[in-house]
Coordinates of C-alpha atoms in Angstrom, one line a residue:
M46 CA 2.9 101.6 -167.7
L47 CA 3.0 99.8 -171.0
A48 CA 2.3 103.0 -172.8
D49 CA 6.0 103.9 -172.2
P50 CA 8.1 102.1 -174.8
A51 CA 11.0 102.0 -172.4
V52 CA 9.2 99.6 -170.1
P53 CA 10.4 96.0 -170.6
R54 CA 7.9 93.8 -172.5
E55 CA 6.7 90.2 -171.8
P56 CA 5.0 87.8 -174.2
M57 CA 1.5 89.0 -175.3
D58 CA 2.0 92.4 -173.7
E59 CA 0.7 93.8 -177.0
L60 CA -2.8 92.6 -175.8
K61 CA -2.4 94.1 -172.4
Y62 CA -2.0 97.6 -173.8
I63 CA -3.6 98.3 -177.2
G64 CA -3.2 102.0 -177.8
L65 CA -6.3 103.7 -179.3
S66 CA -5.1 107.3 -179.6
D67 CA -2.0 108.8 -180.9
D68 CA -2.5 111.9 -178.7
D69 CA -3.5 110.4 -175.4
P70 CA -1.7 107.2 -174.0
R71 CA -4.6 107.0 -171.4
T72 CA -6.9 105.8 -174.1
Y73 CA -6.4 102.1 -174.6
L74 CA -7.9 98.6 -174.5
S75 CA -6.5 95.9 -172.2
L76 CA -7.4 92.2 -172.4
G77 CA -6.9 89.7 -169.6
V78 CA -7.4 86.1 -168.3
N79 CA -7.5 84.7 -164.8
I80 CA -7.6 80.9 -164.1
R81 CA -7.9 79.2 -160.8
E82 CA -7.9 75.4 -160.3
R83 CA -8.3 74.0 -156.8
F84 CA -8.5 70.4 -155.7
E85 CA -10.4 69.9 -152.5
A86 CA -11.1 66.9 -150.2
N87 CA -13.7 67.9 -147.6
D88 CA -16.5 66.8 -145.3
T89 CA -19.7 69.0 -145.6
N90 CA -21.5 69.9 -142.4
F91 CA -19.1 67.8 -140.3
G92 CA -20.3 64.7 -142.1
T93 CA -23.9 65.1 -140.7
G94 CA -27.0 64.4 -142.8
G95 CA -25.4 61.6 -144.8
N96 CA -22.6 63.8 -146.1
R97 CA -19.3 62.0 -146.7
Q98 CA -15.9 63.1 -147.6
N99 CA -15.9 64.3 -151.2
K100 CA -12.9 64.8 -153.5
Y101 CA -13.5 67.3 -156.4
V102 CA -12.0 70.1 -158.4
L103 CA -13.2 73.8 -158.3
S104 CA -12.3 75.3 -161.7
R105 CA -12.7 79.0 -162.4
V106 CA -11.9 80.8 -165.7
E107 CA -12.4 84.6 -166.0
T108 CA -11.7 86.7 -169.1
H109 CA -12.1 90.4 -169.4
A110 CA -11.8 93.5 -171.7
D111 CA -11.0 96.8 -170.1
L112 CA -11.5 100.0 -172.2
R113 CA -10.1 103.3 -170.8
V114 CA -10.8 106.7 -172.4
A115 CA -8.7 109.7 -171.5
G116 CA -8.2 108.5 -167.9
Q117 CA -11.8 109.4 -167.0
V118 CA -14.0 106.7 -168.6
Q119 CA -13.8 103.0 -168.1
V120 CA -15.9 100.3 -169.8
F121 CA -15.2 96.9 -168.2
F122 CA -16.7 93.5 -169.2
Q123 CA -15.8 90.2 -167.7
L124 CA -17.1 86.6 -168.3
Q125 CA -16.8 83.7 -165.9
S126 CA -17.0 80.0 -166.3
D127 CA -17.0 78.0 -163.1
T128 CA -17.4 74.2 -162.8
A129 CA -17.0 71.7 -160.0
P130 CA -16.2 68.2 -161.5
G131 CA -16.5 65.4 -159.0
K132 CA -18.5 67.3 -156.4
D133 CA -21.5 65.3 -155.2
H134 CA -23.8 68.1 -154.0
L135 CA -23.5 71.4 -155.9
S136 CA -24.5 74.6 -154.2
P137 CA -25.1 78.0 -155.9
V138 CA -21.5 79.0 -155.2
D139 CA -20.0 76.0 -156.8
Q140 CA -20.9 76.1 -160.5
D141 CA -21.9 78.7 -163.1
R142 CA -20.9 77.3 -166.4
L143 CA -21.0 80.6 -168.3
G144 CA -22.1 84.0 -167.0
I145 CA -21.3 87.7 -166.8
E146 CA -19.2 88.4 -163.7
Q147 CA -18.9 92.1 -164.3
G148 CA -20.1 94.6 -166.8
F149 CA -20.0 98.3 -165.9
I150 CA -19.3 101.8 -167.0
A151 CA -17.2 104.0 -164.7
V152 CA -16.7 107.8 -164.9
S153 CA -14.4 109.8 -162.7
E154 CA -14.6 113.6 -162.5
P155 CA -13.0 116.3 -160.3
C156 CA -15.5 117.7 -157.8
G157 CA -14.4 120.7 -155.8
D158 CA -11.1 119.8 -154.2
G159 CA -11.8 116.1 -154.5
E160 CA -12.8 113.5 -157.1
V161 CA -16.0 111.5 -157.6
L162 CA -16.1 108.0 -159.2
V163 CA -19.4 106.6 -160.4
R164 CA -19.8 103.0 -161.5
V165 CA -23.1 101.6 -163.1
G166 CA -23.8 98.0 -164.0
R167 CA -22.7 94.6 -162.6
L168 CA -19.9 95.2 -160.1
E169 CA -17.8 93.4 -157.5
I170 CA -17.6 95.1 -154.1
G171 CA -15.5 94.4 -151.0
F172 CA -14.3 96.5 -148.0
D173 CA -11.4 95.9 -145.6
L174 CA -11.0 92.3 -144.5
Q175 CA -14.3 91.4 -146.2
R176 CA -15.8 89.9 -143.0
F177 CA -19.4 90.8 -144.1
L178 CA -19.2 92.4 -147.5
S179 CA -17.0 90.8 -150.2
A180 CA -16.5 89.6 -153.7
R181 CA -16.5 86.1 -152.2
D182 CA -13.2 84.8 -153.7
G183 CA -13.0 81.7 -151.5
P184 CA -15.8 79.7 -153.1
N185 CA -15.9 79.0 -156.8
V186 CA -18.5 81.5 -158.0
R187 CA -17.6 85.1 -157.0
Q188 CA -20.3 87.5 -155.7
S189 CA -21.4 90.3 -158.0
Y190 CA -23.9 93.1 -157.5
D191 CA -26.1 94.9 -160.0
G192 CA -26.5 98.6 -159.3
V193 CA -24.7 101.9 -158.7
S194 CA -21.6 102.7 -156.7
V195 CA -20.6 106.3 -156.0
A196 CA -17.2 107.1 -154.3
Y197 CA -16.0 110.6 -153.4
T198 CA -12.5 111.2 -152.2
L199 CA -11.3 114.4 -150.5
G200 CA -8.0 114.4 -148.8
P201 CA -8.1 111.9 -146.0
W202 CA -11.9 111.4 -146.4
R203 CA -13.7 108.9 -148.6
V204 CA -17.5 108.5 -148.9
N205 CA -19.1 105.5 -150.6
A206 CA -22.7 105.0 -151.5
L207 CA -24.1 101.7 -152.9
Y208 CA -27.6 100.9 -154.3
T209 CA -27.5 97.3 -155.4
H210 CA -29.3 94.0 -156.0
P211 CA -26.8 91.1 -155.3
V212 CA -26.6 88.7 -158.2
E213 CA -28.0 85.2 -157.6
N214 CA -26.8 82.1 -159.6
R215 CA -29.1 79.6 -161.2
D216 CA -26.8 77.6 -163.5
S217 CA -29.8 76.1 -165.5
S218 CA -28.4 77.6 -168.7
S219 CA -25.8 80.1 -169.8
F220 CA -26.2 83.7 -168.8
D221 CA -29.1 83.0 -166.4
D222 CA -27.7 84.8 -163.4
Y223 CA -30.2 87.3 -162.2
S224 CA -30.9 90.0 -159.6
G225 CA -34.2 91.5 -158.5
P226 CA -36.3 93.1 -155.8
R227 CA -36.4 90.0 -153.6
L228 CA -32.8 90.6 -152.6
S229 CA -31.2 94.1 -152.2
F230 CA -28.3 95.7 -150.4
D231 CA -27.7 99.5 -149.9
L232 CA -25.0 101.3 -148.0
L233 CA -23.6 104.7 -147.1
R234 CA -20.0 104.5 -145.8
L235 CA -17.7 107.2 -144.4
A236 CA -13.9 106.6 -144.0
R237 CA -11.1 108.7 -142.8
E238 CA -7.3 108.2 -142.6
I239 CA -6.4 109.0 -139.0
T240 CA -2.6 108.8 -139.6
F241 CA -0.6 107.6 -142.6
S242 CA -1.0 104.0 -141.2
S243 CA -4.4 103.9 -139.5
S244 CA -8.0 104.5 -140.6
L245 CA -11.5 104.7 -139.1
S246 CA -14.7 103.9 -141.0
A247 CA -18.4 103.5 -140.4
Y248 CA -21.4 102.7 -142.5
V249 CA -25.2 102.3 -142.3
G250 CA -27.0 100.0 -144.7
E251 CA -30.1 98.1 -145.5
F252 CA -30.3 94.3 -146.3
R253 CA -33.6 93.0 -147.8
Q254 CA -34.4 89.4 -148.6
D255 CA -37.8 87.8 -149.3
D256 CA -38.9 84.3 -148.2
V257 CA -36.1 83.3 -145.8
R258 CA -36.0 80.4 -143.4
F259 CA -34.0 80.3 -140.1
P260 CA -34.4 77.4 -137.7
S261 CA -36.7 79.5 -135.5
A262 CA -38.2 82.1 -137.9
N263 CA -39.2 82.5 -141.5
G264 CA -40.6 85.2 -143.8
N265 CA -39.4 88.4 -145.5
E266 CA -36.2 89.5 -143.9
R267 CA -35.5 93.3 -143.4
R268 CA -32.3 94.2 -141.6
D269 CA -30.9 97.7 -140.9
L270 CA -27.2 97.7 -140.5
A271 CA -24.7 99.8 -138.5
E272 CA -21.0 99.1 -138.7
V273 CA -17.8 100.6 -137.4
R274 CA -14.1 99.6 -138.1
F275 CA -10.7 100.8 -136.8
A276 CA -7.5 99.4 -138.3
G277 CA -3.9 100.4 -138.5
V278 CA -0.2 99.7 -137.9
S279 CA 2.0 101.1 -135.2
G280 CA 5.6 100.0 -135.2
R281 CA 5.6 96.2 -134.9
F282 CA 1.9 96.0 -134.1
D283 CA -1.1 95.9 -136.4
W284 CA -4.8 95.6 -135.6
D285 CA -8.2 95.4 -137.4
A286 CA -11.3 95.7 -135.3
E287 CA -14.9 95.7 -136.6
A288 CA -18.4 95.5 -135.1
M289 CA -21.9 95.5 -136.6
S290 CA -25.4 95.7 -135.3
Q291 CA -28.5 94.4 -137.2
N292 CA -32.1 95.5 -136.4
G293 CA -35.3 94.9 -138.3
R294 CA -38.0 92.3 -138.8
I295 CA -38.5 88.9 -140.3
G296 CA -42.2 88.0 -140.7
A297 CA -43.8 89.0 -137.4
R298 CA -40.6 88.8 -135.4
V299 CA -38.2 91.6 -134.4
I300 CA -34.5 91.2 -135.4
R301 CA -31.9 92.1 -132.8
A302 CA -28.4 90.8 -133.7
W303 CA -24.8 91.7 -133.5
A304 CA -21.3 90.6 -134.4
T305 CA -17.7 91.7 -133.7
G306 CA -14.2 90.7 -134.7
I307 CA -10.7 91.8 -134.0
V308 CA -7.3 90.6 -135.3
V309 CA -4.2 91.8 -133.5
G310 CA -0.7 91.0 -134.8
E311 CA 2.9 91.6 -133.9
T312 CA 5.8 91.3 -136.3
L313 CA 8.9 90.0 -134.5
G314 CA 12.3 91.4 -135.4
S315 CA 13.5 92.7 -138.8
S316 CA 14.9 89.5 -140.3
T317 CA 13.9 88.3 -143.8
V318 CA 11.7 85.6 -142.2
Q319 CA 9.6 88.3 -140.5
P320 CA 7.6 86.0 -138.1
R321 CA 4.2 87.5 -137.2
I322 CA 2.0 86.3 -134.4
T323 CA -1.7 87.0 -134.3
L324 CA -4.6 86.7 -132.0
Q325 CA -8.1 86.7 -133.4
V326 CA -11.4 86.9 -131.5
D327 CA -14.8 86.8 -133.2
A328 CA -18.3 86.6 -131.9
A329 CA -21.8 86.7 -133.5
S330 CA -25.2 86.5 -131.8
G331 CA -27.5 83.5 -132.0
D332 CA -31.2 83.2 -131.4
K333 CA -31.9 83.2 -127.6
S334 CA -35.3 81.4 -127.8
A335 CA -37.5 79.9 -130.5
A336 CA -40.6 80.9 -128.4
D337 CA -40.1 84.6 -128.1
N338 CA -40.9 87.4 -130.6
Q339 CA -37.3 88.0 -131.5
L340 CA -34.7 86.6 -133.9
N341 CA -31.2 87.1 -132.7
T342 CA -29.3 85.1 -135.3
F343 CA -26.7 87.3 -137.0
N344 CA -26.8 87.3 -140.8
P345 CA -23.2 87.2 -142.1
L346 CA -24.4 88.8 -145.4
F347 CA -21.7 88.2 -148.0
P348 CA -18.6 86.6 -146.3
S349 CA -15.4 86.1 -148.2
G350 CA -14.9 82.4 -147.5
Y351 CA -11.3 83.0 -146.6
Y352 CA -11.7 84.8 -143.2
F353 CA -11.7 81.7 -141.0
T354 CA -10.4 78.9 -143.3
N355 CA -11.1 77.6 -146.8
A356 CA -12.8 74.6 -145.2
G357 CA -16.0 76.5 -144.6
Y358 CA -16.9 74.7 -141.4
T359 CA -18.3 77.7 -139.6
T360 CA -19.4 81.2 -140.2
Y361 CA -20.4 84.5 -138.5
A362 CA -23.6 83.2 -137.0
N363 CA -24.1 82.1 -133.4
L364 CA -20.4 81.9 -132.9
V365 CA -17.6 82.6 -130.5
H366 CA -14.2 82.1 -132.1
L367 CA -10.7 82.3 -130.6
K368 CA -7.6 81.7 -132.8
A369 CA -3.9 82.1 -132.3
G370 CA -1.6 82.0 -135.4
V371 CA 1.9 82.4 -136.7
S372 CA 3.0 83.4 -140.2
M373 CA 6.4 83.9 -141.8
T374 CA 7.9 84.7 -145.1
A375 CA 10.3 81.8 -145.6
S376 CA 11.6 83.4 -148.8
D377 CA 10.7 86.3 -151.1
N378 CA 8.1 84.1 -152.7
L379 CA 7.0 81.7 -149.9
K380 CA 4.7 82.5 -147.0
L381 CA 3.8 79.9 -144.3
T382 CA 0.8 80.3 -142.0
T383 CA -0.3 78.1 -139.1
G384 CA -2.9 78.5 -136.4
V385 CA -5.1 76.8 -133.8
G386 CA -8.7 77.9 -133.2
V387 CA -11.4 77.0 -130.7
E388 CA -15.1 77.6 -131.4
W389 CA -18.3 77.7 -129.3
R390 CA -21.9 78.6 -129.9
E391 CA -23.0 82.0 -128.5
T392 CA -26.2 80.3 -127.4
V393 CA -27.2 76.6 -127.3
A394 CA -30.8 77.6 -128.2
D395 CA -29.6 78.2 -131.8
A396 CA -28.0 75.9 -134.4
M397 CA -24.4 75.7 -135.4
Y398 CA -23.9 77.2 -138.8
T399 CA -21.5 76.5 -141.7
I400 CA -20.6 79.0 -144.5
P401 CA -22.4 81.0 -145.6
D402 CA -25.3 80.5 -143.1
V403 CA -26.4 76.9 -143.3
P404 CA -27.6 75.4 -140.0
V405 CA -26.1 72.0 -139.0
P406 CA -29.2 69.7 -138.8
G407 CA -30.4 68.8 -135.3
T408 CA -28.1 71.2 -133.4
A409 CA -30.6 73.9 -132.5
G410 CA -31.6 73.6 -128.8
H411 CA -29.4 70.6 -128.2
G412 CA -26.0 69.9 -126.7
S413 CA -23.5 72.3 -125.3
Q414 CA -21.9 75.5 -126.4
Y415 CA -18.5 73.9 -127.3
V416 CA -18.3 73.2 -131.1
G417 CA -14.7 72.0 -131.5
T418 CA -11.0 72.8 -132.0
Y419 CA -9.2 73.0 -135.3
G420 CA -5.6 73.3 -136.6
Q421 CA -4.7 75.0 -139.8
F422 CA -1.6 75.0 -142.0
R423 CA -1.3 77.0 -145.3
A424 CA 1.6 77.6 -147.7
D425 CA 1.5 80.3 -150.5
Y426 CA 4.2 80.4 -153.1
N427 CA 4.6 82.8 -156.0
L428 CA 6.1 80.6 -158.7
T429 CA 6.3 83.4 -161.3
P430 CA 4.8 86.9 -161.5
H431 CA 1.8 85.3 -163.1
I432 CA 1.5 81.9 -161.4
A433 CA 0.7 81.4 -157.6
L434 CA 0.4 78.1 -155.8
A435 CA -1.2 77.3 -152.4
L436 CA -1.7 74.4 -150.1
E437 CA -4.0 74.3 -147.1
Y438 CA -4.8 71.6 -144.5
V439 CA -7.4 71.9 -141.7
H440 CA -8.3 69.3 -139.1
F441 CA -11.4 70.0 -137.1
S442 CA -11.8 68.0 -133.9
V443 CA -15.6 68.2 -133.1
G444 CA -17.2 68.3 -129.7
A445 CA -19.9 65.9 -128.3
S446 CA -22.7 68.1 -129.6
V447 CA -21.6 67.5 -133.2
V448 CA -21.1 63.8 -132.6
S449 CA -24.6 63.5 -131.1
V450 CA -26.2 64.6 -134.4
G451 CA -24.1 62.2 -136.5
G452 CA -21.0 64.3 -137.1
H453 CA -17.4 63.4 -136.7
D454 CA -13.9 64.9 -136.8
T455 CA -13.3 66.3 -140.3
D456 CA -10.3 67.1 -142.5
Y457 CA -9.9 69.5 -145.3
F458 CA -7.2 69.5 -147.9
G459 CA -6.9 72.0 -150.7
A460 CA -4.2 72.4 -153.5
E461 CA -4.6 75.5 -155.7
V462 CA -2.9 77.0 -158.7
R463 CA -3.7 80.5 -160.0
Y464 CA -2.7 82.1 -163.3
G465 CA -3.2 85.8 -164.0
W466 CA -2.5 87.6 -167.2

């Protein structure tokens, strides 16, 4: 900790730790900056609907001030500026020229034999692999939530409660991000460490969104969520398995949807390269019929954007996904990852969906279940303790169903540099 004068200093560390009390080193102010610049070349929606390959830059700058008082109170404020020069069609997750990313007050207090932490304000939230609930770091504009977060920790147990309105981005002017009653997300989560290297968790939640359109239903969306996850490491093996059910209503139709995902890995040998092979299986329900009184399309909620690939070709809706991968640490600072994935629709009656839940035009009720096969290569390199580089390439070979609606094989290339201080 920089409060200790014996800790070696780097340039500008005097701004990372500004002591505010002669008596308590836990009272201080810390300033910071994060910059991410990513060049992308990509085809949106497999090139359907007149989309063509677009080359652009995703630029994100975040700056924050973090005030700590006596190790119990935190006041955190963070601004973001996100732009996408060169991008033809801007979505709400591409650009937010100036806005408040986070701004909250947190208080921690002993409670019985445990500790309670309460955060109030604009927050970022993410659990586990962030399949369904994330801070959405993949796209340019990260996901924030206005509300209250309460966490209680007691030995191996942890309880989380959330009452939030997810923040929506307008980008018509500075500081125009907003949240309100048309979109809400609440959750109660219980987690327990089973062993020192495995954990079990479950949560129930409510997702509410007004005036929503799916290919076969529209209206006010009301989903009740139930989720369970089991993850851990045992020797050379690791695993992460998660499943969610969604029930509720949209307009006059009943919602019955589900999704599941599992990643199993094995680390081979104990060499410095540490090759790790993985098998990933994911599935999410699609709508069985546009003529019945049910909507079966799974809502992926707030996906990370990283879980499948950065290309954003598909998402957790009407999907069956099988992927085999290999990763290795080529040096202390370099990690290489490659994989091959195959994707199908869970049902032909529903559309194919790209991230976050955008239907590919003309695919609902047409074609076959096969969507396509893709290959992915990614390299991550830590240049310095503050600078990280990444390259990613994805080639997606589409099936006949995508070709029939005007799509074609697509390629994604991304080159990224991150700076954190």
